PDB file of C-alpha atoms in Angstrom:
ATOM      1  CA  UNK I   1      -4.642  11.427  14.620  1.00  0.00           C
ATOM      2  CA  UNK I   2      -2.275   9.477  16.857  1.00  0.00           C
ATOM      3  CA  UNK I   3      -3.442   6.071  18.185  1.00  0.00           C
ATOM      4  CA  UNK I   4      -3.729   7.385  21.752  1.00  0.00           C
ATOM      5  CA  UNK I   5      -6.016  10.214  20.555  1.00  0.00           C
ATOM      6  CA  UNK I   6      -8.409   7.859  18.780  1.00  0.00           C
ATOM      7  CA  UNK I   7      -9.461   6.032  21.937  1.00  0.00           C
ATOM      8  CA  UNK I   8     -12.362   8.441  22.565  1.00  0.00           C
ATOM      9  CA  UNK I   9     -15.032   5.947  21.445  1.00  0.00           C
ATOM     10  CA  UNK I  10     -15.213   2.159  21.821  1.00  0.00           C
ATOM     11  CA  UNK I  11     -15.155   1.609  18.059  1.00  0.00           C
ATOM     12  CA  UNK I  12     -12.147   3.849  17.629  1.00  0.00           C
ATOM     13  CA  UNK I  13     -10.334   1.834  20.279  1.00  0.00           C
ATOM     14  CA  UNK I  14     -11.135  -1.438  18.500  1.00  0.00           C
ATOM     15  CA  UNK I  15      -9.983  -0.064  15.143  1.00  0.00           C
ATOM     16  CA  UNK I  16      -6.788   1.359  16.610  1.00  0.00           C
ATOM     17  CA  UNK I  17      -6.009  -1.948  18.307  1.00  0.00           C
ATOM     18  CA  UNK I  18      -6.703  -3.895  15.111  1.00  0.00           C
ATOM     19  CA  UNK I  19      -4.654  -1.583  12.890  1.00  0.00           C
ATOM     20  CA  UNK I  20      -1.925  -0.799  15.429  1.00  0.00           C
ATOM     21  CA  UNK I  21       0.931  -2.289  13.342  1.00  0.00           C
ATOM     22  CA  UNK I  22      -0.203  -0.323  10.304  1.00  0.00           C
ATOM     23  CA  UNK I  23      -0.557   2.879  12.327  1.00  0.00           C
ATOM     24  CA  UNK I  24       2.910   2.353  13.772  1.00  0.00           C
ATOM     25  CA  UNK I  25       4.235   1.950  10.226  1.00  0.00           C
ATOM     26  CA  UNK I  26       2.421   5.131   9.121  1.00  0.00           C
ATOM     27  CA  UNK I  27       4.138   7.071  11.904  1.00  0.00           C
ATOM     28  CA  UNK I  28       7.538   5.507  11.123  1.00  0.00           C
ATOM     29  CA  UNK I  29       7.698   3.412  14.285  1.00  0.00           C
ATOM     30  CA  UNK I  30       7.951  -0.029  12.655  1.00  0.00           C
ATOM     31  CA  UNK I  31      11.220  -1.681  11.622  1.00  0.00           C
ATOM     32  CA  UNK I  32      11.986  -0.889   7.995  1.00  0.00           C
ATOM     33  CA  UNK I  33      12.527  -4.546   7.046  1.00  0.00           C
ATOM     34  CA  UNK I  34       9.042  -5.469   8.311  1.00  0.00           C
ATOM     35  CA  UNK I  35       7.324  -2.732   6.319  1.00  0.00           C
ATOM     36  CA  UNK I  36       9.431  -3.250   3.173  1.00  0.00           C
ATOM     37  CA  UNK I  37       9.286  -7.044   2.992  1.00  0.00           C
ATOM     38  CA  UNK I  38       5.995  -7.747   4.745  1.00  0.00           C
ATOM     39  CA  UNK I  39       3.775  -4.981   3.442  1.00  0.00           C
ATOM     40  CA  UNK I  40       5.776  -3.860   0.424  1.00  0.00           C
ATOM     41  CA  UNK I  41       6.645  -7.185  -1.140  1.00  0.00           C
ATOM     42  CA  UNK I  42       4.338  -9.719   0.526  1.00  0.00           C
ATOM     43  CA  UNK I  43       1.014  -7.894   0.572  1.00  0.00           C
ATOM     44  CA  UNK I  44       1.652  -6.226  -2.795  1.00  0.00           C
ATOM     45  CA  UNK I  45       2.266  -9.650  -4.370  1.00  0.00           C
ATOM     46  CA  UNK I  46      -1.023 -10.868  -2.924  1.00  0.00           C
ATOM     47  CA  UNK I  47      -2.852  -7.859  -4.382  1.00  0.00           C
ATOM     48  CA  UNK I  48      -1.306  -8.554  -7.803  1.00  0.00           C
ATOM     49  CA  UNK I  49      -2.473 -12.179  -7.624  1.00  0.00           C
ATOM     50  CA  UNK I  50      -6.013 -11.090  -6.730  1.00  0.00           C
ATOM     51  CA  UNK I  51      -6.054  -8.598  -9.598  1.00  0.00           C
ATOM     52  CA  UNK I  52      -4.753 -11.238 -12.010  1.00  0.00           C
ATOM     53  CA  UNK I  53      -7.525 -13.617 -10.933  1.00  0.00           C
ATOM     54  CA  UNK I  54     -10.162 -10.913 -11.544  1.00  0.00           C
ATOM     55  CA  UNK I  55      -8.574 -10.142 -14.915  1.00  0.00           C
ATOM     56  CA  UNK I  56      -8.613 -13.755 -16.099  1.00  0.00           C
ATOM     57  CA  UNK I  57     -12.165 -14.227 -14.815  1.00  0.00           C
ATOM     58  CA  UNK I  58     -13.167 -11.103 -16.810  1.00  0.00           C
ATOM     59  CA  UNK I  59     -14.554  -9.217 -13.802  1.00  0.00           C
ATOM     60  CA  UNK I  60     -14.061  -5.520 -14.627  1.00  0.00           C
ATOM     61  CA  UNK I  61     -15.950  -4.257 -11.562  1.00  0.00           C
ATOM     62  CA  UNK I  62     -13.689  -6.272  -9.256  1.00  0.00           C
ATOM     63  CA  UNK I  63     -10.672  -4.974 -11.191  1.00  0.00           C
ATOM     64  CA  UNK I  64     -11.880  -1.383 -10.757  1.00  0.00           C
ATOM     65  CA  UNK I  65     -12.391  -1.794  -7.026  1.00  0.00           C
ATOM     66  CA  UNK I  66      -8.962  -3.408  -6.664  1.00  0.00           C
ATOM     67  CA  UNK I  67      -7.283  -0.593  -8.600  1.00  0.00           C
ATOM     68  CA  UNK I  68      -8.767   1.950  -6.210  1.00  0.00           C
ATOM     69  CA  UNK I  69      -7.759  -0.123  -3.178  1.00  0.00           C
ATOM     70  CA  UNK I  70      -4.277  -0.714  -4.597  1.00  0.00           C
ATOM     71  CA  UNK I  71      -3.803   3.027  -5.177  1.00  0.00           C
ATOM     72  CA  UNK I  72      -4.852   3.845  -1.611  1.00  0.00           C
ATOM     73  CA  UNK I  73      -2.717   1.015  -0.222  1.00  0.00           C
ATOM     74  CA  UNK I  74       0.283   2.167  -2.228  1.00  0.00           C
ATOM     75  CA  UNK I  75      -0.015   5.702  -0.865  1.00  0.00           C
ATOM     76  CA  UNK I  76      -0.078   4.313   2.671  1.00  0.00           C
ATOM     77  CA  UNK I  77       2.840   2.008   1.910  1.00  0.00           C
ATOM     78  CA  UNK I  78       5.063   4.647   0.314  1.00  0.00           C
ATOM     79  CA  UNK I  79       4.507   7.121   3.151  1.00  0.00           C
ATOM     80  CA  UNK I  80       5.163   4.377   5.704  1.00  0.00           C
ATOM     81  CA  UNK I  81       8.342   3.255   3.947  1.00  0.00           C
ATOM     82  CA  UNK I  82       9.610   6.820   3.719  1.00  0.00           C
ATOM     83  CA  UNK I  83       8.997   7.439   7.403  1.00  0.00           C
ATOM     84  CA  UNK I  84      10.383   4.086   8.583  1.00  0.00           C
ATOM     85  CA  UNK I  85      13.532   4.658   6.511  1.00  0.00           C
ATOM     86  CA  UNK I  86      14.481   7.397   8.986  1.00  0.00           C
ATOM     87  CA  UNK I  87      14.894   4.714  11.700  1.00  0.00           C
ATOM     88  CA  UNK I  88      17.273   2.618   9.643  1.00  0.00           C
ATOM     89  CA  UNK I  89      20.958   2.899   8.882  1.00  0.00           C
ATOM     90  CA  UNK I  90      22.010   5.612   6.462  1.00  0.00           C
ATOM     91  CA  UNK I  91      22.630   3.103   3.649  1.00  0.00           C
ATOM     92  CA  UNK I  92      19.303   1.232   3.970  1.00  0.00           C
ATOM     93  CA  UNK I  93      17.340   4.392   4.637  1.00  0.00           C
ATOM     94  CA  UNK I  94      18.718   6.145   1.564  1.00  0.00           C
ATOM     95  CA  UNK I  95      18.308   3.058  -0.610  1.00  0.00           C
ATOM     96  CA  UNK I  96      14.710   2.657   0.567  1.00  0.00           C
ATOM     97  CA  UNK I  97      13.895   6.269  -0.214  1.00  0.00           C
ATOM     98  CA  UNK I  98      15.296   5.990  -3.742  1.00  0.00           C
ATOM     99  CA  UNK I  99      13.358   2.756  -4.248  1.00  0.00           C
ATOM    100  CA  UNK I 100      10.240   4.466  -2.907  1.00  0.00           C
ATOM    101  CA  UNK I 101      10.501   7.146  -5.581  1.00  0.00           C
ATOM    102  CA  UNK I 102      10.945   4.484  -8.275  1.00  0.00           C
ATOM    103  CA  UNK I 103       8.099   2.444  -6.771  1.00  0.00           C
ATOM    104  CA  UNK I 104       5.789   5.473  -6.885  1.00  0.00           C
ATOM    105  CA  UNK I 105       6.593   6.162 -10.543  1.00  0.00           C
ATOM    106  CA  UNK I 106       6.176   2.496 -11.486  1.00  0.00           C
ATOM    107  CA  UNK I 107       2.861   2.205  -9.644  1.00  0.00           C
ATOM    108  CA  UNK I 108       1.526   5.371 -11.258  1.00  0.00           C
ATOM    109  CA  UNK I 109       2.332   4.027 -14.728  1.00  0.00           C
ATOM    110  CA  UNK I 110       0.817   0.630 -13.948  1.00  0.00           C
ATOM    111  CA  UNK I 111      -2.370   2.172 -12.547  1.00  0.00           C
ATOM    112  CA  UNK I 112      -2.739   4.439 -15.591  1.00  0.00           C
ATOM    113  CA  UNK I 113      -2.259   1.524 -18.000  1.00  0.00           C
ATOM    114  CA  UNK I 114      -4.675  -0.758 -16.151  1.00  0.00           C
ATOM    115  CA  UNK I 115      -7.274   2.015 -15.859  1.00  0.00           C
ATOM    116  CA  UNK I 116      -6.961   2.742 -19.586  1.00  0.00           C
ATOM    117  CA  UNK I 117      -7.531  -0.957 -20.267  1.00  0.00           C
ATOM    118  CA  UNK I 118     -10.662  -0.875 -18.109  1.00  0.00           C
ATOM    119  CA  UNK I 119     -11.946   2.212 -19.953  1.00  0.00           C
ATOM    120  CA  UNK I 120     -11.552   0.359 -23.249  1.00  0.00           C
ATOM    121  CA  UNK I 121     -13.399  -2.577 -21.715  1.00  0.00           C
ATOM    122  CA  UNK I 122     -16.247  -0.310 -20.542  1.00  0.00           C
ATOM    123  CA  UNK I 123     -16.540   1.308 -23.969  1.00  0.00           C
ATOM    124  CA  UNK I 124     -16.488  -2.052 -25.720  1.00  0.00           C
ATOM    125  CA  UNK I 125     -19.277  -3.628 -23.675  1.00  0.00           C
TER     126      UNK I 125
END
Protein backbone atom coordinates (compact mmCIF):
# COMPACT_ATOMS: atom_id res chain seq x y z
CA UNK A 1 0.00 0.00 0.00
CA UNK A 2 1.41 3.38 -1.00
CA UNK A 3 1.40 6.18 1.63
CA UNK A 4 -1.28 8.15 -0.24
CA UNK A 5 -3.57 5.08 -0.23
CA UNK A 6 -3.29 4.58 3.52
CA UNK A 7 -4.89 7.91 4.40
CA UNK A 8 -8.40 6.39 4.50
CA UNK A 9 -8.61 6.43 8.32
CA UNK A 10 -7.23 8.91 10.86
CA UNK A 11 -4.95 6.30 12.43
CA UNK A 12 -3.57 5.27 9.07
CA UNK A 13 -2.75 8.90 8.35
CA UNK A 14 -0.91 9.26 11.67
CA UNK A 15 1.06 6.06 11.09
CA UNK A 16 1.95 7.03 7.53
CA UNK A 17 3.11 10.46 8.68
CA UNK A 18 5.17 8.96 11.50
CA UNK A 19 6.77 6.28 9.32
CA UNK A 20 7.05 8.37 6.15
CA UNK A 21 10.88 8.20 5.94
CA UNK A 22 10.77 4.43 6.38
CA UNK A 23 8.01 4.06 3.79
CA UNK A 24 9.98 6.22 1.37
CA UNK A 25 12.98 3.95 1.94
CA UNK A 26 10.83 0.84 1.36
CA UNK A 27 9.72 2.23 -2.00
CA UNK A 28 13.29 3.24 -2.94
CA UNK A 29 12.68 6.98 -2.68
CA UNK A 30 15.27 7.77 0.00
CA UNK A 31 18.92 8.61 -0.72
CA UNK A 32 21.02 5.46 -0.56
CA UNK A 33 23.56 6.97 1.85
CA UNK A 34 20.80 7.79 4.37
CA UNK A 35 19.38 4.27 4.32
CA UNK A 36 22.79 2.54 4.31
CA UNK A 37 24.49 4.60 7.02
CA UNK A 38 21.52 5.71 9.10
CA UNK A 39 19.36 2.61 9.14
CA UNK A 40 21.88 0.00 8.05
CA UNK A 41 24.83 0.91 10.23
CA UNK A 42 23.44 3.22 12.91
CA UNK A 43 20.20 1.51 13.87
CA UNK A 44 21.68 -1.98 13.44
CA UNK A 45 24.50 -1.07 15.86
CA UNK A 46 21.91 0.10 18.38
CA UNK A 47 20.01 -3.19 18.05
CA UNK A 48 23.24 -5.14 18.62
CA UNK A 49 23.94 -3.11 21.77
CA UNK A 50 20.43 -3.78 23.09
CA UNK A 51 20.79 -7.49 22.39
CA UNK A 52 24.19 -7.57 24.10
CA UNK A 53 22.70 -5.89 27.18
CA UNK A 54 19.90 -8.50 27.31
CA UNK A 55 22.47 -11.27 26.85
CA UNK A 56 24.70 -10.08 29.70
CA UNK A 57 21.68 -9.53 31.95
CA UNK A 58 20.60 -13.13 31.17
CA UNK A 59 17.16 -12.17 29.83
CA UNK A 60 16.28 -14.88 27.29
CA UNK A 61 12.74 -13.61 26.68
CA UNK A 62 14.06 -10.16 25.77
CA UNK A 63 16.67 -11.82 23.54
CA UNK A 64 13.95 -13.83 21.79
CA UNK A 65 11.80 -10.78 21.17
CA UNK A 66 14.80 -8.84 19.86
CA UNK A 67 15.76 -11.66 17.50
CA UNK A 68 12.29 -11.59 15.98
CA UNK A 69 12.35 -7.79 15.70
CA UNK A 70 15.87 -7.84 14.26
CA UNK A 71 14.83 -10.40 11.63
CA UNK A 72 11.83 -8.30 10.59
CA UNK A 73 13.91 -5.11 10.62
CA UNK A 74 16.61 -6.74 8.52
CA UNK A 75 14.08 -7.81 5.89
CA UNK A 76 12.80 -4.24 5.70
CA UNK A 77 16.34 -2.89 5.57
CA UNK A 78 17.59 -5.23 2.85
CA UNK A 79 14.58 -4.57 0.62
CA UNK A 80 14.94 -0.83 1.18
CA UNK A 81 18.66 -0.89 0.41
CA UNK A 82 18.09 -2.90 -2.75
CA UNK A 83 15.43 -0.51 -3.98
CA UNK A 84 17.31 2.67 -3.03
CA UNK A 85 20.42 1.36 -4.82
CA UNK A 86 18.56 1.88 -8.11
CA UNK A 87 18.64 5.67 -7.47
CA UNK A 88 22.38 5.77 -6.96
CA UNK A 89 25.31 5.77 -9.34
CA UNK A 90 26.12 2.50 -11.07
CA UNK A 91 29.18 1.90 -8.86
CA UNK A 92 27.46 2.56 -5.50
CA UNK A 93 24.27 0.83 -6.55
CA UNK A 94 26.09 -2.33 -7.62
CA UNK A 95 28.33 -2.30 -4.56
CA UNK A 96 25.30 -1.88 -2.29
CA UNK A 97 23.50 -4.78 -3.92
CA UNK A 98 26.49 -7.09 -3.50
CA UNK A 99 26.82 -5.99 0.13
CA UNK A 100 23.10 -6.58 0.60
CA UNK A 101 23.49 -10.20 -0.49
CA UNK A 102 26.43 -10.65 1.89
CA UNK A 103 24.50 -8.86 4.65
CA UNK A 104 21.53 -11.20 4.19
CA UNK A 105 23.73 -14.30 4.40
CA UNK A 106 25.58 -12.98 7.45
CA UNK A 107 22.36 -12.04 9.24
CA UNK A 108 20.82 -15.44 8.53
CA UNK A 109 23.83 -17.20 10.04
CA UNK A 110 23.86 -14.91 13.07
CA UNK A 111 20.13 -15.37 13.68
CA UNK A 112 20.45 -19.16 13.41
CA UNK A 113 23.38 -19.24 15.85
CA UNK A 114 21.70 -16.95 18.37
CA UNK A 115 18.42 -18.88 18.13
CA UNK A 116 20.28 -22.16 18.67
CA UNK A 117 21.90 -20.64 21.76
CA UNK A 118 18.47 -19.64 23.06
CA UNK A 119 17.12 -23.16 22.45
CA UNK A 120 19.98 -24.57 24.52
CA UNK A 121 19.17 -22.02 27.21
CA UNK A 122 15.48 -23.02 27.19
CA UNK A 123 16.34 -26.72 27.43
CA UNK A 124 18.82 -26.10 30.23
CA UNK A 125 16.44 -24.15 32.46
